[in-house]
Tab-separated table of C-alpha atoms in Angstrom:
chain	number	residue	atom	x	y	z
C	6	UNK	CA	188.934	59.585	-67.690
C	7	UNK	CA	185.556	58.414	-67.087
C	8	UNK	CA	183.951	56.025	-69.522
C	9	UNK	CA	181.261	56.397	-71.091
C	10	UNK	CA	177.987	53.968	-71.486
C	11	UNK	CA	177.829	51.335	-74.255
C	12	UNK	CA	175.917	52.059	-76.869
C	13	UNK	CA	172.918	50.109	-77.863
C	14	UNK	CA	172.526	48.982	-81.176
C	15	UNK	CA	168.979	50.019	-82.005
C	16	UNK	CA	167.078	46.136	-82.683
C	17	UNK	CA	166.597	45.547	-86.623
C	18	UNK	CA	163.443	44.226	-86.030
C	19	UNK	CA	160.657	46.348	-87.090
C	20	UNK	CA	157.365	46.935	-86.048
C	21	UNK	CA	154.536	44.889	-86.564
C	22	UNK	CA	152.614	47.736	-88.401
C	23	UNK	CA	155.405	48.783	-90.003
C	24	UNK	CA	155.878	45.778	-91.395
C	25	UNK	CA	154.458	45.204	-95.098
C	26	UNK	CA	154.170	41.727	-95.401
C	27	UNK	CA	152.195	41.073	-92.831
C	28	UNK	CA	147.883	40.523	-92.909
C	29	UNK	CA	146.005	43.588	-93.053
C	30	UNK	CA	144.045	43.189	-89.628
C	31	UNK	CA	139.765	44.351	-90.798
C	32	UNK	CA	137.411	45.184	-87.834
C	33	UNK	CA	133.953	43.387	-88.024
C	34	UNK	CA	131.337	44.639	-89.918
C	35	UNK	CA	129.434	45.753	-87.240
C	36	UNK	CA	127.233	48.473	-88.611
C	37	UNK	CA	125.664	46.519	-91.717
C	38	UNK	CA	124.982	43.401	-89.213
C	39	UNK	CA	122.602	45.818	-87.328
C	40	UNK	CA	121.051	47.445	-90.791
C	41	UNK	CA	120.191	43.898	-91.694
C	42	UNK	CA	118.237	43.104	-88.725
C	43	UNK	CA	116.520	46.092	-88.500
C	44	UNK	CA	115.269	45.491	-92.159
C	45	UNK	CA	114.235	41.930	-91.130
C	46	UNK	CA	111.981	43.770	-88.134
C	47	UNK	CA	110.415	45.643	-90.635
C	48	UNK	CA	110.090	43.120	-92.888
C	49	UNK	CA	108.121	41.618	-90.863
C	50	UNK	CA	105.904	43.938	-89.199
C	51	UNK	CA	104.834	45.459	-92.585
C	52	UNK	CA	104.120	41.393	-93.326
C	53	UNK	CA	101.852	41.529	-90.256
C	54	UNK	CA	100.324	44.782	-90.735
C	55	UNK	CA	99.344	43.705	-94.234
C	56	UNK	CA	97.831	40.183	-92.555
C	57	UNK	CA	95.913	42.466	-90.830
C	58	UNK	CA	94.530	44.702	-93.512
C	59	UNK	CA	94.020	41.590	-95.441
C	60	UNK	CA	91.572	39.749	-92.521
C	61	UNK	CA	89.642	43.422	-92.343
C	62	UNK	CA	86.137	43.473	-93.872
C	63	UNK	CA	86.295	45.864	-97.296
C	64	UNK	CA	85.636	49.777	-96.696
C	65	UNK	CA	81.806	50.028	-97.489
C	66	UNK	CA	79.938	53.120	-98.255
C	67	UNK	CA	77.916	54.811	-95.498
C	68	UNK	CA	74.827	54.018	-97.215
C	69	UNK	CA	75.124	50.558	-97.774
C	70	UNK	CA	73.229	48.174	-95.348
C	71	UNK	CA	75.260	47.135	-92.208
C	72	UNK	CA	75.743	43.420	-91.322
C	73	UNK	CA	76.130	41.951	-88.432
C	74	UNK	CA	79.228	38.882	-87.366
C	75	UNK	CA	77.721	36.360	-85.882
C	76	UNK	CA	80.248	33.453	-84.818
C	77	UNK	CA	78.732	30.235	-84.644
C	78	UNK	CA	79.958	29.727	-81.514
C	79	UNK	CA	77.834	31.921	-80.192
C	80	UNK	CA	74.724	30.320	-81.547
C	81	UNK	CA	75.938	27.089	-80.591
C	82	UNK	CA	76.144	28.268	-76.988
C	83	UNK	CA	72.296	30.126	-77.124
C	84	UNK	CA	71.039	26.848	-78.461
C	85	UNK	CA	72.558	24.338	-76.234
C	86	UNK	CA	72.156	26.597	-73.130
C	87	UNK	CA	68.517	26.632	-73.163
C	88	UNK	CA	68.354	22.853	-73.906
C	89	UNK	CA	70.471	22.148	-70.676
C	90	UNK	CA	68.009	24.459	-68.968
C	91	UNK	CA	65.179	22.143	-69.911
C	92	UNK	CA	66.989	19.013	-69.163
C	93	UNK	CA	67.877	20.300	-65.961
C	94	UNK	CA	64.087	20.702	-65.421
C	95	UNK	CA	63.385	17.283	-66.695
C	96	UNK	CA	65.462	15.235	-63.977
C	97	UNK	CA	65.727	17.686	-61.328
C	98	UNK	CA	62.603	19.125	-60.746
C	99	UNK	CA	59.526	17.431	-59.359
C	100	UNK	CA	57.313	18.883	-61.595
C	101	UNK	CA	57.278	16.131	-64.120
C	102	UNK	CA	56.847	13.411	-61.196
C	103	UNK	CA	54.150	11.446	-60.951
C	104	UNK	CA	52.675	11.301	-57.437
C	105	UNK	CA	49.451	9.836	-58.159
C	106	UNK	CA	46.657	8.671	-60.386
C	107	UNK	CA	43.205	9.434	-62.037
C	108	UNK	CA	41.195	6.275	-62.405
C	109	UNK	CA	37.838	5.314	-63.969
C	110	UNK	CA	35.807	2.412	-63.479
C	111	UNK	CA	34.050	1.089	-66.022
C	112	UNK	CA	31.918	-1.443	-64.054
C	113	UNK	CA	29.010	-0.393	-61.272
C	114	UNK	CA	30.601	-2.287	-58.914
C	115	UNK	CA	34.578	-1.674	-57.722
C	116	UNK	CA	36.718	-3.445	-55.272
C	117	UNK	CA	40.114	-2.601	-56.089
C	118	UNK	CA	40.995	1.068	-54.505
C	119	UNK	CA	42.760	4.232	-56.447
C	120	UNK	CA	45.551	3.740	-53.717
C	121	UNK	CA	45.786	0.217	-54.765
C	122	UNK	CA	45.436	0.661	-58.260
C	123	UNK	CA	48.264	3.103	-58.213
C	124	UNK	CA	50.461	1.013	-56.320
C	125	UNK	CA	49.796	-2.127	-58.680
C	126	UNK	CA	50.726	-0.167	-61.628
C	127	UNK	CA	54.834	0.555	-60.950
C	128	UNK	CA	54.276	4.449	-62.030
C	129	UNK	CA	55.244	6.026	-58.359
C	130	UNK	CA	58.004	7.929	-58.399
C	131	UNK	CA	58.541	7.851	-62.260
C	132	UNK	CA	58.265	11.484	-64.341
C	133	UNK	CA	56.245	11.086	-66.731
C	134	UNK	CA	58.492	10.722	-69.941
C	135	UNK	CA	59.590	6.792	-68.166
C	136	UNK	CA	56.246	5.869	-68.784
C	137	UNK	CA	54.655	3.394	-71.449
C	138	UNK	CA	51.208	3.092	-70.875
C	139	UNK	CA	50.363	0.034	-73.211
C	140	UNK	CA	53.244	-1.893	-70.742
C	141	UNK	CA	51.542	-0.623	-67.414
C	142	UNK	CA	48.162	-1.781	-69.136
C	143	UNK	CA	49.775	-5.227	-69.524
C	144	UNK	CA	51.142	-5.395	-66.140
C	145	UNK	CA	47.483	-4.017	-64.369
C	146	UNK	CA	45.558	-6.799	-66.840
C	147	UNK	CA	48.227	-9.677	-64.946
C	148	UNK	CA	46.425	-8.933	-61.634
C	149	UNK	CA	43.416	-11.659	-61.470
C	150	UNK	CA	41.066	-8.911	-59.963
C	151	UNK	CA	41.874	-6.380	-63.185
C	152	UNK	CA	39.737	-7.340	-66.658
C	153	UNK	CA	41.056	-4.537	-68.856
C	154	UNK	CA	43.252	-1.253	-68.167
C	155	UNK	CA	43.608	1.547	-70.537
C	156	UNK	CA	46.395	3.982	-69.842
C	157	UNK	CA	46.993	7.259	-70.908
C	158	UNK	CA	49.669	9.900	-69.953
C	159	UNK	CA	49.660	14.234	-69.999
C	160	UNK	CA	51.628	16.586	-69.241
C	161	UNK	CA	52.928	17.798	-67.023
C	162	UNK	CA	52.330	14.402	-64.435
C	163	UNK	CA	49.104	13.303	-65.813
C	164	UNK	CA	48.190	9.150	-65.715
C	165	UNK	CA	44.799	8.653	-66.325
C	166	UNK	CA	43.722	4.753	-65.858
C	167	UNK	CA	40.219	3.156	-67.046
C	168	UNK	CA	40.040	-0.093	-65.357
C	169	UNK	CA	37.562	-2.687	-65.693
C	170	UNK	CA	37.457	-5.317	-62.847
C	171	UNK	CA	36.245	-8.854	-62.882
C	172	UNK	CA	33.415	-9.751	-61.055
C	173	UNK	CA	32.819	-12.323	-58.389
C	174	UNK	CA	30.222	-15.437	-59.709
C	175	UNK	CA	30.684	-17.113	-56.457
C	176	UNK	CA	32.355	-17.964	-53.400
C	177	UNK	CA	34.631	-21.274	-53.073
C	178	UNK	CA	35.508	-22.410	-50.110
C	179	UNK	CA	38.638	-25.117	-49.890
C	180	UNK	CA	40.717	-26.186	-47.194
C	181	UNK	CA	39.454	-23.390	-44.922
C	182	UNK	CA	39.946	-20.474	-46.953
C	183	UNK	CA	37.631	-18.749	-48.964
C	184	UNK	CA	37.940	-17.079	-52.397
C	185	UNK	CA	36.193	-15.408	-55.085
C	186	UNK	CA	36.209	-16.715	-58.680
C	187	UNK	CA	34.453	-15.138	-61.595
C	188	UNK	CA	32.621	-16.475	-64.822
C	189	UNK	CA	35.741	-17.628	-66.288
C	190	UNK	CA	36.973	-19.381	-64.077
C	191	UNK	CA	39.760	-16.680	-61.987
C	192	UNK	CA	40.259	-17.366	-58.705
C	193	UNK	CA	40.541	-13.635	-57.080
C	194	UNK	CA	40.853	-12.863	-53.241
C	195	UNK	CA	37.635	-12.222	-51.139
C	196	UNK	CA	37.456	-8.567	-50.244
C	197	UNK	CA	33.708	-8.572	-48.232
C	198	UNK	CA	31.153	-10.463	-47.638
C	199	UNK	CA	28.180	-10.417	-50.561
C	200	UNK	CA	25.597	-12.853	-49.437
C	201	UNK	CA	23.740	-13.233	-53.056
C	202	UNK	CA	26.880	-14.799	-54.612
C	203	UNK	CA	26.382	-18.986	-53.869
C	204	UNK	CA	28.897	-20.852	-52.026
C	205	UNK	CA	30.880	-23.483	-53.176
C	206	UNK	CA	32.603	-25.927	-50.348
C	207	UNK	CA	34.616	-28.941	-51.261
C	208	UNK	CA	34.213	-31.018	-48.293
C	209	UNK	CA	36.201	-33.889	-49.003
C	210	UNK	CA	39.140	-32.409	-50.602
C	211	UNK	CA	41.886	-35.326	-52.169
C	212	UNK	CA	45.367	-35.024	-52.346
C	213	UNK	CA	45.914	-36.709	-55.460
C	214	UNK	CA	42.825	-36.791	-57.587
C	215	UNK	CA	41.104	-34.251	-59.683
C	216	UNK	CA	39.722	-34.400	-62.986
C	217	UNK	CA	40.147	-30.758	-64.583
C	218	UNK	CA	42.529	-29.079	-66.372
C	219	UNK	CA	42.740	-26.310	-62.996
C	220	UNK	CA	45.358	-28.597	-61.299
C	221	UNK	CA	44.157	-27.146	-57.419
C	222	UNK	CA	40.993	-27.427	-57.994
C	223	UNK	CA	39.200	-29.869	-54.995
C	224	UNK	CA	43.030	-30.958	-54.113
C	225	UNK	CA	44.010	-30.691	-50.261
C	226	UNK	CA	45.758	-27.135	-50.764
C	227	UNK	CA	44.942	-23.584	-50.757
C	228	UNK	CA	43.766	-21.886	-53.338
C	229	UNK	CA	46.202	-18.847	-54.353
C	230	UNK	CA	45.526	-15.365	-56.301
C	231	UNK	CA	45.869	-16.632	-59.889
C	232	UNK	CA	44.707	-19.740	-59.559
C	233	UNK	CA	41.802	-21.338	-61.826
C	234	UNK	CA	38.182	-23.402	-61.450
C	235	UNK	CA	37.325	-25.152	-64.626
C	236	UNK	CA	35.068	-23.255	-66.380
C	237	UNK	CA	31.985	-26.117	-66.966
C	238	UNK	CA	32.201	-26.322	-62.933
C	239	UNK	CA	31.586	-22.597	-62.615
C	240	UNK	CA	28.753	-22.784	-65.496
C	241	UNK	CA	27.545	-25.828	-63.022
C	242	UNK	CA	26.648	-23.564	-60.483
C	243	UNK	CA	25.016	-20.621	-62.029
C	244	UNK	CA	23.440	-22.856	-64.260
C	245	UNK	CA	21.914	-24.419	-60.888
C	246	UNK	CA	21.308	-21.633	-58.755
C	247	UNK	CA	19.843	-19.676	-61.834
C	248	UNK	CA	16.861	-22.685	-61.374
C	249	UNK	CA	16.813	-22.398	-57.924
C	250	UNK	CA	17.150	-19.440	-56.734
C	251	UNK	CA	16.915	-19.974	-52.760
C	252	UNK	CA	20.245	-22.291	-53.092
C	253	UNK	CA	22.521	-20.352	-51.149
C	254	UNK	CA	25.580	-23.567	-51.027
C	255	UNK	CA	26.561	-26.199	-53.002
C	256	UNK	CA	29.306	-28.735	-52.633
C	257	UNK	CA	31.841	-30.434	-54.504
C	258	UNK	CA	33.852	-33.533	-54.809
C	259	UNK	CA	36.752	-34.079	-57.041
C	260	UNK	CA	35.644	-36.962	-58.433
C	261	UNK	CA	31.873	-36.783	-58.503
C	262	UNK	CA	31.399	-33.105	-59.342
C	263	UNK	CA	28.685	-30.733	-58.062
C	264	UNK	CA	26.287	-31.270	-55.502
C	265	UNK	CA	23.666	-30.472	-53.796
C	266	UNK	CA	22.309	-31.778	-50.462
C	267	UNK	CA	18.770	-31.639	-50.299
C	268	UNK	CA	16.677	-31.182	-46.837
C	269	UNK	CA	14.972	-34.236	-47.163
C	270	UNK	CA	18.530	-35.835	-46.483
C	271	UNK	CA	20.004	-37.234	-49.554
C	272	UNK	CA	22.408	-35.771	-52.276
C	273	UNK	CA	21.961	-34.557	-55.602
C	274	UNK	CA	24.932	-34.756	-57.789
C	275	UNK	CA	24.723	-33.085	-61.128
C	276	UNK	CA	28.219	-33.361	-62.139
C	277	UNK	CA	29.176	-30.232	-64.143
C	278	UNK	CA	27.420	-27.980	-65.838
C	279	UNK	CA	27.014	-29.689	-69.287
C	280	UNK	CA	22.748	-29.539	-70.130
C	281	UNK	CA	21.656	-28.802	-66.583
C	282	UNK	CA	18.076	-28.768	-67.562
C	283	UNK	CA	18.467	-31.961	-68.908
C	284	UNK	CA	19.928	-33.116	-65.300
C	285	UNK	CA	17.500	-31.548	-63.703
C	286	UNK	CA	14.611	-33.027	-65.695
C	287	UNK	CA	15.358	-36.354	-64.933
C	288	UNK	CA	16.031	-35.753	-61.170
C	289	UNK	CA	12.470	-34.862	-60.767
C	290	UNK	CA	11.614	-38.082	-62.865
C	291	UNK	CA	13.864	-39.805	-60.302
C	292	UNK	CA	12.256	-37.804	-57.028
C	293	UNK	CA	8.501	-38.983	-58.414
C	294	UNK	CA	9.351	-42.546	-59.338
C	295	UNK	CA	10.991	-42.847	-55.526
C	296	UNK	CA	8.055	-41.171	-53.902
C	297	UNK	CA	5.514	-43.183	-55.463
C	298	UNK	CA	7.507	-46.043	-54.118
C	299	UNK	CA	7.998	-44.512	-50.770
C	300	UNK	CA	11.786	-45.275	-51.099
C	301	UNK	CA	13.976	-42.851	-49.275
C	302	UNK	CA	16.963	-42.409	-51.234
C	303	UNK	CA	20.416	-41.358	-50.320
C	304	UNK	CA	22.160	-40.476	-53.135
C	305	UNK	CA	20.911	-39.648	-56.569
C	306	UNK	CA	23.595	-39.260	-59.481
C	307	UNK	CA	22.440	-37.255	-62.688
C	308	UNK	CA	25.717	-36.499	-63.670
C	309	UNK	CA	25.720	-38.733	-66.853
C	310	UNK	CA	21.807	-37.794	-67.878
C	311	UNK	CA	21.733	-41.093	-70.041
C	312	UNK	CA	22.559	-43.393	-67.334
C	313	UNK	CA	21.666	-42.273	-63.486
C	314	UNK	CA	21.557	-43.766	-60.671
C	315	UNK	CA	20.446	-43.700	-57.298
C	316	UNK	CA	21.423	-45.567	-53.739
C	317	UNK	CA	19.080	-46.395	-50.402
C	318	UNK	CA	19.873	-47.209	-47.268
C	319	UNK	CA	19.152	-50.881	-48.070
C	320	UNK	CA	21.764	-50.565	-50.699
């Protein structure tokens, strides 16, 4: 007799969802997690949309005059634009550079060149806003040959120059080289020959002795640009040559003064030229008094008029 299976007790456990005691199992919220984040989005885009209306100008009627937005950026950039334009002009372009000069002359007689008067004044090359014309007048009056310079400047490149120059007196001749100096005294180079101005030569020149305030005056050295005769020595000669006016030289000597060697053979020395009339006076009382004697002098010295003298060959 066949047997049959066992039988299986069915398990007593019981399902999990069968089961009453155990934790209700809730699916996440899912749904209301998406309703709140849509709200959020439009939240915010009715916050931006009302931004918007809020930063838009009022409705105004037809009618009403229209305005115009300006941002002041914009004017900003149309006033600085043109003022780089102009500044660009100013240093870039030539057409504020000077390239030469007008110049006047305010004596008959001129020695000093445009060419040279526009290369003495430092303006070359300079537009015409670098200019000061009271320092350029400073720096032309410096040069000994240049009495007075008045500047003036237009635009666009305009330097206009009135110069006065000084005038020669007479010629002085030292150490071999010859100069002009005028009536005060201002040695200035010799630029030509005018054969009306008197000469002055120092024919014994000394290497340590002089007796003026213009320390190379009659020394053993040239005489440079700049340099200075005392003024009673230039008066000396004018003075002289105004009362004879066929003297064409005289001479000097650093510690006897001014000279003047007559064609009879002697010399006259008359000092400076303190009362040359005076000087003079008594030379021709000297000249008579000798010639009455028939004494030949060789030197006569009237250069203190109170107390001359006078040397022979005897003495």
């Amino acid at each position: 007799m066949s047997s049959l299976p066992p039988i299986r007790r069915k398990s007593q456990a019981t399902p999990l969802r069968d089961r009453t005691d155990a934790p209700e199992w809730t699916a996440p919220d899912r749904p209301s997690a998406s309703i709140n984040l849509a709200e959020r989005r439009r939240e915010r885009r009715a916050k931006k949309l009302a931004d918007v209306a809020a930063a838009l100008p009022a409705a105004v009627p037809r009618d009403a005059p229209r305005g115009i937005y300006v941002s002041w950026r914009w004017v900003s950039a149309v006033i600085v634009i043109p003022l780089l334009v102009v500044l660009y002009v100013f240093l870039a372009s030539d057409t504020f550079r000077i390239h030469g000069v007008y110049v006047g002359y305010t004596t008959l007689t001129s020695y000093l060149s445009s060419a040279e008067i526009y290369g003495r004044s430092g303006v070359s090359g300079l537009r015409i806003f670098e200019v000061d014309p009271a320092k350029v007048g400073r720096e032309l009056e410096a040069e000994p040959e240049i009495a007075s310079a008045q500047v003036s400047v237009g635009w666009p490149n305009v330097v206009q120059i009135a110069i006065t120059e000084r005038q020669p007196a007479l010629v002085w001749e030292q150490s071999g080289q010859r100069v002009w100096v005028d009536v005060s005294g201002r040695v200035m180079a010799l630029r030509q020959d005018l054969p009306d101005l008197v000469r002055v030569v120092v024919e014994k020149p000394t290497k340590d002795v002089h007796l003026t305030a213009c320390d190379r005056q009659g020394m053993d050295t040239i005489l440079g640009v700049g340099s200075c005769i005392d003024r009673d020595t230039v008066n000396g000669v004018l003075q002289f040559k105004a009362l004879y006016p066929n003297v064409t030289e005289v001479i000097y000597d650093p510690i006897k003064g001014l000279g003047f060697r007559e064609g009879a053979g002697y010399l006259l020395w008359f000092g400076d030229g303190i009362d040359i009339p005076t000087k003079m006076a008594v030379f021709n009382a000297i000249i008579a008094n000798l010639g009455a004697r028939d004494i030949q002098p060789v030197e006569i010295n009237v250069a203190n008029p109170d107390a001359p003298y006078y040397t022979t060959v005897a003495n």
